[in-house]
XYZ file of C-alpha atoms in Angstrom:
391
model
C 179.527 124.632 112.990
C 179.933 125.081 116.701
C 176.799 126.333 118.465
C 176.777 125.668 122.165
C 175.553 127.294 125.319
C 178.760 127.281 127.308
C 178.802 126.892 131.080
C 180.822 129.262 133.248
C 183.819 126.932 133.336
C 183.599 125.501 129.829
C 186.121 126.545 127.172
C 184.774 128.266 124.089
C 185.056 125.926 121.096
C 187.326 127.248 118.380
C 188.329 130.273 120.451
C 191.961 129.306 121.138
C 193.389 131.783 118.684
C 190.810 133.591 116.570
C 192.015 136.351 114.287
C 188.694 138.118 114.750
C 185.817 138.018 117.222
C 182.298 139.020 116.251
C 179.997 140.047 119.096
C 176.406 139.158 118.247
C 174.925 136.319 116.192
C 172.189 138.249 114.438
C 172.113 138.851 110.672
C 174.911 141.430 110.777
C 177.269 139.328 112.870
C 176.674 136.151 110.889
C 177.173 137.996 107.591
C 180.526 139.333 108.776
C 181.615 135.936 110.081
C 180.785 134.263 106.756
C 182.616 136.963 104.790
C 185.659 136.641 107.054
C 185.646 132.873 106.700
C 185.567 133.258 102.911
C 188.779 135.293 103.178
C 190.452 132.741 105.416
C 190.205 134.738 108.643
C 189.712 132.558 111.742
C 186.614 133.972 113.351
C 184.676 133.319 116.536
C 181.130 134.613 117.008
C 180.007 135.082 120.610
C 176.310 135.454 121.421
C 174.846 136.212 124.839
C 171.564 134.354 124.186
C 171.094 130.661 123.529
C 170.683 130.769 119.741
C 171.425 132.742 116.598
C 168.944 135.427 115.576
C 167.754 135.997 119.136
C 166.199 139.425 118.550
C 164.204 138.131 115.583
C 162.900 135.224 117.623
C 161.472 137.705 120.118
C 159.638 139.968 117.660
C 155.861 139.942 117.282
C 154.481 137.022 115.304
C 152.998 138.846 112.313
C 156.289 140.577 111.462
C 157.470 140.345 107.881
C 160.404 142.014 106.219
C 159.554 145.235 104.429
C 162.407 144.485 102.067
C 162.198 141.872 99.344
C 163.589 138.382 99.694
C 166.085 138.891 96.861
C 167.442 142.128 98.327
C 167.638 140.798 101.888
C 169.944 137.788 101.476
C 173.264 137.723 103.313
C 176.559 137.025 101.504
C 176.921 133.546 100.079
C 173.409 132.136 100.487
C 170.099 133.135 98.906
C 166.892 133.118 100.919
C 164.728 130.194 99.702
C 162.023 131.145 97.186
C 159.519 129.163 99.227
C 159.718 131.847 101.935
C 157.867 134.278 99.660
C 158.619 137.817 98.565
C 158.139 139.307 102.036
C 159.873 136.930 104.440
C 158.128 136.261 107.747
C 159.741 136.261 111.171
C 159.921 132.496 111.601
C 161.290 131.957 108.101
C 163.992 134.563 108.653
C 165.071 132.789 111.839
C 165.115 129.528 109.888
C 167.272 131.188 107.229
C 169.771 132.419 109.831
C 170.054 128.886 111.213
C 170.580 127.547 107.677
C 173.134 130.283 107.029
C 175.146 129.341 110.128
C 175.244 125.677 109.117
C 175.939 126.370 105.442
C 179.007 128.492 106.199
C 180.078 126.263 109.122
C 180.383 129.278 111.392
C 181.989 128.978 114.800
C 179.318 130.327 117.157
C 179.530 130.171 120.953
C 176.211 130.960 122.632
C 175.580 131.903 126.240
C 178.665 134.147 126.216
C 178.227 137.822 127.023
C 181.052 140.301 126.535
C 180.842 143.072 129.108
C 183.515 145.436 127.833
C 186.076 145.868 125.065
C 189.528 146.871 126.255
C 192.922 147.307 124.684
C 195.064 144.257 125.376
C 198.174 144.666 127.519
C 200.184 143.190 124.670
C 199.680 145.556 121.686
C 200.211 142.643 119.308
C 197.139 140.923 120.770
C 194.939 143.869 119.797
C 191.860 143.724 121.991
C 190.834 142.017 125.211
C 187.222 141.115 125.961
C 186.172 140.221 129.511
C 183.294 137.759 129.189
C 180.996 135.622 131.311
C 182.588 132.948 133.472
C 185.733 134.985 134.055
C 186.936 134.442 130.499
C 189.265 136.868 128.759
C 189.079 136.662 124.977
C 191.622 138.327 122.721
C 191.792 139.083 119.015
C 193.401 141.650 116.740
C 190.046 142.558 115.164
C 186.683 142.944 116.867
C 183.334 143.415 115.143
C 180.462 144.731 117.254
C 177.140 143.478 115.872
C 174.941 143.586 118.959
C 172.043 145.044 117.013
C 169.994 148.148 116.361
C 167.207 146.935 118.662
C 169.309 146.121 121.705
C 167.667 147.763 124.726
C 163.908 148.562 124.825
C 163.294 152.235 125.551
C 160.282 153.632 127.393
C 160.251 157.421 127.928
C 160.369 158.653 131.501
C 156.822 160.009 131.337
C 155.665 161.785 134.499
C 153.651 159.330 136.590
C 154.835 156.310 134.623
C 156.112 154.421 137.650
C 152.860 154.863 139.568
C 150.523 154.125 136.641
C 147.769 151.754 137.818
C 147.087 150.256 134.400
C 148.892 147.753 132.187
C 151.960 149.193 130.448
C 154.491 147.228 128.431
C 157.060 147.885 125.733
C 156.385 146.539 122.259
C 159.339 144.182 122.759
C 157.047 142.086 124.951
C 154.179 141.986 122.446
C 153.675 138.718 120.558
C 150.134 138.804 119.162
C 146.766 140.429 119.737
C 144.951 137.471 121.305
C 145.355 138.662 124.935
C 143.800 142.006 123.936
C 140.592 140.732 122.311
C 137.651 142.794 123.558
C 139.917 145.317 125.294
C 140.657 149.037 124.848
C 144.306 149.438 123.852
C 146.472 152.516 123.347
C 149.556 152.044 121.166
C 152.178 154.758 121.641
C 154.403 155.485 118.665
C 153.690 155.377 114.953
C 156.827 153.838 113.535
C 156.588 150.565 111.644
C 156.299 148.567 114.869
C 153.518 150.685 116.341
C 151.606 150.748 113.044
C 151.762 146.966 112.622
C 150.815 146.241 116.230
C 147.808 148.561 115.912
C 146.610 146.659 112.831
C 147.299 143.327 114.517
C 145.164 144.365 117.501
C 142.272 145.287 115.214
C 142.472 141.964 113.421
C 142.614 140.119 116.771
C 139.360 141.702 117.913
C 140.425 144.484 120.275
C 137.387 146.552 121.253
C 139.143 149.848 120.576
C 142.578 150.726 119.257
C 144.060 154.199 119.532
C 147.446 155.228 118.206
C 149.300 158.077 119.944
C 151.146 160.187 117.366
C 153.711 162.850 118.235
C 155.009 163.539 114.725
C 152.892 162.532 111.696
C 154.806 159.823 109.824
C 155.656 159.482 106.178
C 153.662 156.506 104.931
C 154.649 154.547 101.828
C 153.131 151.586 100.058
C 155.380 148.572 100.518
C 154.929 147.876 96.829
C 153.221 149.795 94.024
C 152.331 147.940 90.816
C 154.903 145.330 91.758
C 157.665 147.905 92.342
C 158.926 147.632 95.943
C 159.549 150.808 97.926
C 162.976 149.391 98.749
C 164.041 149.758 95.114
C 163.188 153.433 95.269
C 165.123 153.722 98.511
C 168.191 152.240 96.849
C 167.874 154.634 93.910
C 167.682 157.770 96.070
C 170.135 156.675 98.770
C 173.015 158.746 97.368
C 170.980 161.734 96.201
C 171.103 165.071 98.084
C 168.718 165.177 101.024
C 167.025 168.373 99.839
C 166.315 166.888 96.426
C 164.673 163.778 97.838
C 162.676 165.910 100.293
C 161.286 167.910 97.354
C 160.376 164.857 95.272
C 158.881 162.699 98.053
C 155.638 164.701 98.651
C 154.561 164.213 95.039
C 155.131 160.473 95.281
C 153.252 160.296 98.577
C 150.249 162.201 97.221
C 150.005 159.864 94.245
C 150.238 156.664 96.268
C 148.855 157.431 99.741
C 145.500 159.085 100.547
C 145.287 162.132 102.793
C 144.344 160.954 106.287
C 144.016 164.447 107.786
C 140.273 164.076 108.268
C 140.950 160.966 110.335
C 143.405 162.674 112.675
C 146.670 161.930 110.861
C 147.757 164.901 108.710
C 150.488 164.696 106.140
C 153.941 165.329 107.632
C 155.535 168.734 107.262
C 159.083 167.519 107.631
C 161.058 166.189 104.666
C 161.051 162.420 104.167
C 164.789 162.022 103.688
C 165.598 164.535 106.412
C 163.645 162.298 108.777
C 165.504 159.233 107.500
C 168.811 160.950 108.252
C 167.570 161.369 111.817
C 166.727 157.663 112.023
C 162.986 157.732 111.223
C 162.239 155.314 108.390
C 158.891 155.802 106.558
C 156.045 153.575 107.694
C 155.445 150.769 105.209
C 151.705 150.305 104.894
C 150.539 146.793 105.770
C 146.969 147.743 106.621
C 147.278 150.975 108.640
C 145.771 153.230 105.959
C 142.636 151.108 105.590
C 142.290 150.734 109.372
C 142.522 154.497 109.929
C 140.066 155.223 107.107
C 137.602 152.725 108.576
C 137.927 154.228 112.056
C 139.286 150.981 113.446
C 142.571 152.652 114.427
C 142.078 156.121 115.923
C 145.045 158.512 115.872
C 145.277 160.626 119.031
C 147.723 163.171 120.436
C 151.077 162.250 121.938
C 151.348 160.885 125.465
C 152.551 163.445 127.991
C 152.247 161.467 131.209
C 150.166 159.321 133.537
C 147.932 160.121 136.472
C 146.807 157.151 138.498
C 144.692 155.147 136.092
C 144.637 157.816 133.363
C 146.890 158.539 130.386
C 147.441 162.261 129.743
C 147.713 163.419 126.142
C 149.358 166.558 124.744
C 145.995 168.099 123.782
C 144.666 167.785 127.327
C 142.668 164.612 126.721
C 142.603 161.964 129.462
C 142.219 158.321 128.487
C 141.634 155.187 130.561
C 142.650 152.325 128.267
C 142.822 148.759 129.496
C 146.404 148.473 128.244
C 149.173 150.682 126.893
C 151.782 149.314 124.484
C 154.829 151.540 124.090
C 156.256 151.188 120.588
C 158.815 153.798 121.521
C 161.957 152.285 120.071
C 165.237 150.979 121.353
C 168.634 152.200 122.412
C 171.840 150.759 121.018
C 173.185 150.047 124.533
C 176.819 150.467 123.469
C 178.037 152.698 126.286
C 179.063 149.909 128.731
C 180.797 148.043 125.920
C 182.766 150.785 124.151
C 181.749 154.119 125.695
C 185.181 154.529 127.295
C 186.947 154.268 123.910
C 185.630 157.528 122.469
C 184.061 155.818 119.443
C 180.421 156.913 119.919
C 178.683 160.119 118.870
C 176.488 162.240 121.130
C 173.507 159.952 120.461
C 175.335 156.787 121.470
C 175.862 155.570 117.898
C 179.200 154.420 116.430
C 181.064 157.306 114.844
C 181.940 155.058 111.894
C 180.561 151.783 110.604
C 181.237 149.182 107.964
C 184.778 148.756 106.687
C 186.204 151.718 108.607
C 187.631 151.647 112.117
C 187.741 154.718 114.345
C 191.181 156.341 114.148
C 191.504 155.987 117.901
C 190.575 152.284 117.811
C 192.120 150.477 114.833
C 190.771 146.962 114.401
C 187.384 147.792 115.940
C 184.393 147.628 113.572
C 180.633 148.153 113.823
C 177.744 146.851 111.744
C 173.969 146.986 112.028
C 173.676 150.315 113.837
C 172.161 152.318 110.983
C 168.582 152.197 109.725
C 168.954 152.938 105.999
C 166.119 153.602 103.590
C 167.615 150.996 101.250
C 167.067 148.117 103.688
C 168.918 147.065 106.823
C 169.782 143.508 105.764
C 171.040 144.692 102.382
C 173.323 147.255 103.988
C 174.594 144.725 106.545
C 175.544 142.423 103.675
C 177.495 145.289 102.071
C 179.100 146.144 105.423
C 180.109 142.503 105.910
C 182.117 142.377 102.693
C 183.814 145.689 103.449
C 184.675 144.693 107.005
C 186.071 141.337 105.844
C 188.241 143.062 103.256
C 189.589 145.504 105.847
C 190.233 142.812 108.467
C 191.988 140.564 105.936
C 194.370 143.414 105.138
C 195.338 143.601 108.798
């Protein structure tokens, strides 16, 4: 394995003549690289940070996969049983390091690709301007820069002049700095829900959770049956059918929290998934809301000096605001000029298919499927490798 932080003038090990270049050394990129190597395709992985799995290293400490260990392994190497059923952040990073060594992947760190262009020589395929004045070329390019690439904070009125503490969830590590403090968490996806619970457990004086759209909440596991298995079963079913079935399942497994300020959602579960909103996997939120330790409040509409303005007219003065408001894919500078993105900045195709206008260009890791992200990236990796090998 080659894993080095290259200086501006240093050559990239193994990059003399790769058949394929993978951009990003997260789970998706490593899975593709291993699958390509299995098929005999010379592959270079370039990573802008100093190590594989950079985004996972930066997540909050209590994070665990909501998908099972067995259904989260990448091609060619199982996740060790000792990591438990729900793999923690540090163990997943350790697994990615093991995976890179096991498959002897050629990874060059400290290399950022700024843009993907068509090479002047059509036979060369693609040209990638990179840090240090380098120009990399390969016939096949796989973009695996990650679903959580660029932290997004809404442009709330008054945000830039807010006198209080405001940070994106990407900067949150644990609840210790917030012990004894009043904290408002904005956003009730899985990240916001887990941070809210973490704050309670760390001794925050008050934790409020700003909710714009009531989420679908599912038990991570019911009687030993993981929610991921259900997600896999319904993945190919019609959206309307799943939307009709889901409320009955939710009523049987999740209590009604309406009296605590979090009503059941009116929108269909699978319709929301299609829009990119995965159900919240309960890891303590339900109990915290029932106990009044996490207080749901209206959505944030703006800021006024030291105050946070909510949609129902309420004004709050929390000690800190944590925006669990998601990420953007950040693909426009890289491939926006190639006409391969939809109107939301997402790749128009993914997995083993290339856009018709950009043959040899592939994307992985930019969907958020109900069946589990790592599982789908493993499937994508095999399909991409098969397609690239054909070329």
